[in-house]
CSV table of C-alpha atoms and ligand atoms in Angstrom, one decimal:
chain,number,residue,atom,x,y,z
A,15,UNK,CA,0.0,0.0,0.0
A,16,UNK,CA,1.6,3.1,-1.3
A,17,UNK,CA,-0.4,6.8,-1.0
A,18,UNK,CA,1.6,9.7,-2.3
A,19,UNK,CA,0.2,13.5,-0.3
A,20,UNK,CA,1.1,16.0,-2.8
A,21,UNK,CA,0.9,19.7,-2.6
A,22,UNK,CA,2.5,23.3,-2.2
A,23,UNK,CA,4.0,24.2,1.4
A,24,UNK,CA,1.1,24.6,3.9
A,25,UNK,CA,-1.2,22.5,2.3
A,26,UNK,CA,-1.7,20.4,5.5
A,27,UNK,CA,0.4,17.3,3.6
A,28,UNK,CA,2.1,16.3,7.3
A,29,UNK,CA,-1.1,16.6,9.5
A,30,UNK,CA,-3.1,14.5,7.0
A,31,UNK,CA,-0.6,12.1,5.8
A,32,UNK,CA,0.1,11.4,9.5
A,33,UNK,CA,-3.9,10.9,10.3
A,34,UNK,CA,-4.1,8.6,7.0
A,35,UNK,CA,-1.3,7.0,7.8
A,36,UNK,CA,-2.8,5.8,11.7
A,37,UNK,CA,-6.1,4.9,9.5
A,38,UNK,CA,-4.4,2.3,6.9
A,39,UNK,CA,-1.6,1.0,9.9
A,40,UNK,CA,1.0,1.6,7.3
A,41,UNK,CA,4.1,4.3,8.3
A,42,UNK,CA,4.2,8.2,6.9
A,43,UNK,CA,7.4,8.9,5.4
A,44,UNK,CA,7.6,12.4,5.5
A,45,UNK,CA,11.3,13.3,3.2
A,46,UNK,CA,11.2,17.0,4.8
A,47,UNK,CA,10.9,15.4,8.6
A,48,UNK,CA,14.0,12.6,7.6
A,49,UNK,CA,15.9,15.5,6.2
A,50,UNK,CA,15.1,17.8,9.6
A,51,UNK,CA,16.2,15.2,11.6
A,52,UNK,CA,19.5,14.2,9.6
A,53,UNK,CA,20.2,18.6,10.0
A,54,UNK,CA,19.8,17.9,13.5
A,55,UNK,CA,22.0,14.9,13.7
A,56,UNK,CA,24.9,16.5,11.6
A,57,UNK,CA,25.3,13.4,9.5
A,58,UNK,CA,26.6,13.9,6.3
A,59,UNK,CA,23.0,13.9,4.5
A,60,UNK,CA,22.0,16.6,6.8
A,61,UNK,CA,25.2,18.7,6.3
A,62,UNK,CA,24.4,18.5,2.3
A,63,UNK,CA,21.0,19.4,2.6
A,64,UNK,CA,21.2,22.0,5.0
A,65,UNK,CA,21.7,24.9,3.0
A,66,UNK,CA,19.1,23.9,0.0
A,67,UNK,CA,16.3,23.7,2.8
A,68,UNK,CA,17.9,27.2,4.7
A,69,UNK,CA,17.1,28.9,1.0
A,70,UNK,CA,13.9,26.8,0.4
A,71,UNK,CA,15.4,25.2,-2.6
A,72,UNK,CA,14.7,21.3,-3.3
A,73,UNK,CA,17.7,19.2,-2.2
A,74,UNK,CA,19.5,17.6,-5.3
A,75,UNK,CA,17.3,14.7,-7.0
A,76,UNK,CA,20.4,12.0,-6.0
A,77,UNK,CA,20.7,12.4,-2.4
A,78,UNK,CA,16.4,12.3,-1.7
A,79,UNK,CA,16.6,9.2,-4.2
A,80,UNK,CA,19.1,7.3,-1.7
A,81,UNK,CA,17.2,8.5,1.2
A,82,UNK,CA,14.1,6.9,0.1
A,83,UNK,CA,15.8,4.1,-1.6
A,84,UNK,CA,17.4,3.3,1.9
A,85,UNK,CA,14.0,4.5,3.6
A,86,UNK,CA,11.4,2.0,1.8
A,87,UNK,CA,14.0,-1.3,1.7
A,88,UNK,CA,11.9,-3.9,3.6
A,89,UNK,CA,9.1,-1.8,3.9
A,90,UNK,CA,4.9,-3.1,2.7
A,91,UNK,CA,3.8,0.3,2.4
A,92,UNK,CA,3.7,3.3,3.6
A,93,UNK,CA,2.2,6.9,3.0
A,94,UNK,CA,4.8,9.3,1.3
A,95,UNK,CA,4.7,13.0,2.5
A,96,UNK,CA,7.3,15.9,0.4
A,97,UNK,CA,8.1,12.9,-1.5
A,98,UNK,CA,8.6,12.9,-5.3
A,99,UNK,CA,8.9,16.7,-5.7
A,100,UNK,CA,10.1,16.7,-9.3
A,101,UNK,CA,9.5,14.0,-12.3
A,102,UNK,CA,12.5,12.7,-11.9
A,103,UNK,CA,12.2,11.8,-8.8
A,104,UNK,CA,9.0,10.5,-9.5
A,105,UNK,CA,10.5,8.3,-12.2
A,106,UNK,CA,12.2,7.1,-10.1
A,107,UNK,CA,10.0,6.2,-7.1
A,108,UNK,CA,8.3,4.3,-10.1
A,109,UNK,CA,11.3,2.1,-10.9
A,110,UNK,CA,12.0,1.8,-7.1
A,111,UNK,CA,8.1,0.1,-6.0
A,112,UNK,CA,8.6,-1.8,-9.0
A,113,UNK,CA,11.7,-3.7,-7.7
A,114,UNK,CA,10.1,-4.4,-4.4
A,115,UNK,CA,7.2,-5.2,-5.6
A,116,UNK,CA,4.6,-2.3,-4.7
A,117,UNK,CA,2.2,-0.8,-6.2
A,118,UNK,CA,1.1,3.0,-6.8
A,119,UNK,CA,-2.5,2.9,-4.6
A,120,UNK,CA,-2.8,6.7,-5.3
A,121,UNK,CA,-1.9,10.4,-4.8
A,122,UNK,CA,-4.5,12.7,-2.6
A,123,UNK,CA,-3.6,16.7,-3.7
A,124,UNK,CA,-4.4,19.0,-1.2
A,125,UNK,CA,-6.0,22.1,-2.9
A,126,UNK,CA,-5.1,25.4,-0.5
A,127,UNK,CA,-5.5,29.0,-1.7
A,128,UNK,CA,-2.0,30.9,-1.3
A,129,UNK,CA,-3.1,33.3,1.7
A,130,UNK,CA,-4.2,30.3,3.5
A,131,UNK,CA,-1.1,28.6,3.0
A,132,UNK,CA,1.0,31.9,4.0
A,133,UNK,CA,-1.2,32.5,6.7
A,134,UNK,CA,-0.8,28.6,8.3
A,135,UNK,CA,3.3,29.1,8.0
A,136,UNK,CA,3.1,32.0,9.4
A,137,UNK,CA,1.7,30.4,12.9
A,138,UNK,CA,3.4,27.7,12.4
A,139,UNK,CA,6.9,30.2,11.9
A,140,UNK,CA,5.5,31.4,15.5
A,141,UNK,CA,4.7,28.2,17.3
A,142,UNK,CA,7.6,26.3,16.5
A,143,UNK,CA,9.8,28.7,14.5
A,144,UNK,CA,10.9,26.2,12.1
A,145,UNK,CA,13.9,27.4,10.1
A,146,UNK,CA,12.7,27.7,6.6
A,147,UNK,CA,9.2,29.2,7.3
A,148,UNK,CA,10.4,33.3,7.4
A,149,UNK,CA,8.6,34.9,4.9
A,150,UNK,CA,11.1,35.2,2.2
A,151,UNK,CA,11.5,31.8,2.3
A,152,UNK,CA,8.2,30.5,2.2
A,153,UNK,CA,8.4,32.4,-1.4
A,154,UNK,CA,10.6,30.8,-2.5
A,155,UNK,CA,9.4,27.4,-1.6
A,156,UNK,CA,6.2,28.1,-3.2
A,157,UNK,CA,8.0,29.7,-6.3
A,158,UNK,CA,9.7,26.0,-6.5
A,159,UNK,CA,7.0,24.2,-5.7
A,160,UNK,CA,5.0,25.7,-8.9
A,161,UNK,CA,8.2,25.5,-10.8
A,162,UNK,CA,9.2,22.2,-10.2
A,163,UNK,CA,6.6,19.9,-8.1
A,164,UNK,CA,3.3,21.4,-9.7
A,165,UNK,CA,4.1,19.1,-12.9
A,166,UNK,CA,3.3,16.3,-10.9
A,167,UNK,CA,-0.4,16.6,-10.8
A,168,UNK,CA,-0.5,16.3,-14.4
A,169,UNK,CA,2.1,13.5,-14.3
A,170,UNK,CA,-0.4,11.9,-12.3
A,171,UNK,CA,-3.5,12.6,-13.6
A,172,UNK,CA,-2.3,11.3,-16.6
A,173,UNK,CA,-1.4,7.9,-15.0
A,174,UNK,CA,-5.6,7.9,-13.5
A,175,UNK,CA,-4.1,8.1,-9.9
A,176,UNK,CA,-4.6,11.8,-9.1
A,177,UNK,CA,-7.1,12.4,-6.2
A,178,UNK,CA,-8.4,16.1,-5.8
A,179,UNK,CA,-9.3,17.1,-2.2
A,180,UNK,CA,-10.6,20.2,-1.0
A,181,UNK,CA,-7.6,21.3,1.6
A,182,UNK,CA,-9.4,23.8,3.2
A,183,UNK,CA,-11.6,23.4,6.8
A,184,UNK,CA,-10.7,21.7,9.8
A,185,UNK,CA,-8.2,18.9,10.4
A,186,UNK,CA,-11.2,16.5,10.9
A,187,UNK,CA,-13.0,18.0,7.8
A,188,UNK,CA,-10.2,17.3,5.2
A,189,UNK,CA,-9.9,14.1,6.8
A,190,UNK,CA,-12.9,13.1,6.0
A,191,UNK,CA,-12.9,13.8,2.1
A,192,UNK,CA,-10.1,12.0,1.9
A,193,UNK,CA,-11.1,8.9,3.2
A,194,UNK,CA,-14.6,9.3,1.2
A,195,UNK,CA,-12.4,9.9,-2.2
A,196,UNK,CA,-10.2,7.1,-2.2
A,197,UNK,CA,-12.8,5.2,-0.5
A,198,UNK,CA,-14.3,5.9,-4.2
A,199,UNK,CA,-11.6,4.6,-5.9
A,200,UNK,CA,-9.7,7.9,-6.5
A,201,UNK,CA,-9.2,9.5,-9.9
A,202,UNK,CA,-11.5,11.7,-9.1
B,28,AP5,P1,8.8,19.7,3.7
B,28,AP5,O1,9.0,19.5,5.1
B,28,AP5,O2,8.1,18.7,2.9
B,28,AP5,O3,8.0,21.1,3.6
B,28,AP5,P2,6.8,21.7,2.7
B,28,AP5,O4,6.5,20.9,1.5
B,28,AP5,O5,7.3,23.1,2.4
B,28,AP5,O6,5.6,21.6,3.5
B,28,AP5,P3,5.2,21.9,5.0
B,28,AP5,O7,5.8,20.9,5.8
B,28,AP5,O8,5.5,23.3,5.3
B,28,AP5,O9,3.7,21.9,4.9
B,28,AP5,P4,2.7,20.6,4.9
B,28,AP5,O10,2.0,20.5,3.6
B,28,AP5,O11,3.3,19.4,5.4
B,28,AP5,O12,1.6,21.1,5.9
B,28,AP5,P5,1.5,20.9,7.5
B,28,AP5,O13,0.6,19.7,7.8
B,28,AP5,O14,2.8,21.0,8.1
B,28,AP5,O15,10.1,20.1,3.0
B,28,AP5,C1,11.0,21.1,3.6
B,28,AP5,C2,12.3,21.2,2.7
B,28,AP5,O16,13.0,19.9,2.7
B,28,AP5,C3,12.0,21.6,1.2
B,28,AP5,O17,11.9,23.0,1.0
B,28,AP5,C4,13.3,21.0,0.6
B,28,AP5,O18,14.4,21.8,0.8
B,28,AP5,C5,13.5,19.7,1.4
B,28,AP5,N1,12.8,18.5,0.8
B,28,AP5,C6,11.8,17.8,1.3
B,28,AP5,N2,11.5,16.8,0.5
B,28,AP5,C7,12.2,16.9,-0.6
B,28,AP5,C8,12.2,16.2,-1.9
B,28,AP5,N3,11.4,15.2,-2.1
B,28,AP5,N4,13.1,16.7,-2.8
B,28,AP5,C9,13.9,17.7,-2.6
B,28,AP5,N5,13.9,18.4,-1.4
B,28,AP5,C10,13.1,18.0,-0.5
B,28,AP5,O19,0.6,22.2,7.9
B,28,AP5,C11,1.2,23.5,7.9
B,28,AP5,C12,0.8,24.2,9.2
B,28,AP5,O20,-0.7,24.4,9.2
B,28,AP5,C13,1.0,23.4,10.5
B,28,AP5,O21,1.4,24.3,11.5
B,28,AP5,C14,-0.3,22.7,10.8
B,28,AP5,O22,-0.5,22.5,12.2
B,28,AP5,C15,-1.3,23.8,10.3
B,28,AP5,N6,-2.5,23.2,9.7
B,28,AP5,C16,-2.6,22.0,8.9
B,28,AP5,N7,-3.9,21.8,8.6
B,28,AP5,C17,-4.6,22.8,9.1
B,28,AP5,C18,-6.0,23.1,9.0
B,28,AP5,N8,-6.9,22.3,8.4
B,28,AP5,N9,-6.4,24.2,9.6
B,28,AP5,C19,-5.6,25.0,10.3
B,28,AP5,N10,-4.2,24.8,10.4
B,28,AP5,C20,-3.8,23.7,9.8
B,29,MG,MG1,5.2,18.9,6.1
């Protein structure tokens, strides 16, 4: 079981790919949460990455393919969070399920107007005062996100998996429509 959560920064990715995630039993594999915690660590991932995410620029397509490579060995499923960001990682994820023998169940897309999404990372910058959510930074990440991620949802739409959901409302809300579209079958 494989579930892709696909959207700009502040979409709500985390918070519902962590409640979907507790629904199916499978694990959430959220890419910007390993990388976090490799910064943390100081481990040589972490010291690469460090100054992409500081800029809110997308970390090199070769070290987020090892991390996930490294991340989904031995793994059943799992609900992927940050993760592919461009089509070529995306390519790749393909080539990767397919040589341990998973499957693709789906992507949901989060739909967020911008001031909503500026307007969460902004209490988020307050509450926790994560590094890369000052507002010239958030910018940028969404200026990358429609440069280089936003190709996705046509990728996927493309391949019939693409799930649109409302992102808007509360946490229980969104929740809810997403269980009820893939509960349909996705595509939708
Ligand atoms: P990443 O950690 O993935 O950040 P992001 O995509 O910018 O997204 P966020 O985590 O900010 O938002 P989210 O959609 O998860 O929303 P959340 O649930 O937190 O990536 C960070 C960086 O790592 C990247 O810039 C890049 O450098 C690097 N990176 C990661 N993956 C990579 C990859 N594959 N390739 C290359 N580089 C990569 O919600 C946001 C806030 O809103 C929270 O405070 C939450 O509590 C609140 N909230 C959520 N839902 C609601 C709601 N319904 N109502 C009110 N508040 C809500
Ligand atoms: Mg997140």
């Amino acid at each position: 079981m494989v579930w892709i959560f696909l959207g700009p920064p502040g979409a709500g990715k985390g918070t519902q790919a962590t409640l979907f995630a507790e629904h199916l039993g499978v694990p959430h594999v959220s890419t910007g949460d390993l990388l976090r915690t490799a910064v943390k660590a100081g481990t040589e991932l972490g010291k690469k990455a460090q100054s992409f995410m500081d800029a809110g620029n997308l970390v090199p397509d070769d070290l987020m393919l090892d991390l996930v490579r490294e991340t989904l060995a031995g793994r059943t499923g799992c609900i992927l969070d940050g993760f592919p960001r461009t089509t070529v990682q995306a390519d790749a994820l393909a080539g990767m399920l397919d040589e341990i023998g998973l499957g693709l169940d789906g992507v949901v897309r989060l739909n967020v107007a911008e001031p909503m999404l500026v307007a969460r990372i902004a209490s988020r910058a307050e509450a926790e005062g994560r590094a890369d959510d000052t507002v010239e930074t958030v910018r940028n990440r969404l200026r990358v996100y429609g440069e280089k991620t936003a190709p996705l949802v046509d990728y996927y739409r493309g391949q019939g998996v693409l799930n649109d959901v409302d992102g808007e409302g509360t946490i229980e809300e969104i929740q809810d429509r997403i269980r009820s579209t893939v509960g349909s079958g996705g595509d939708s």
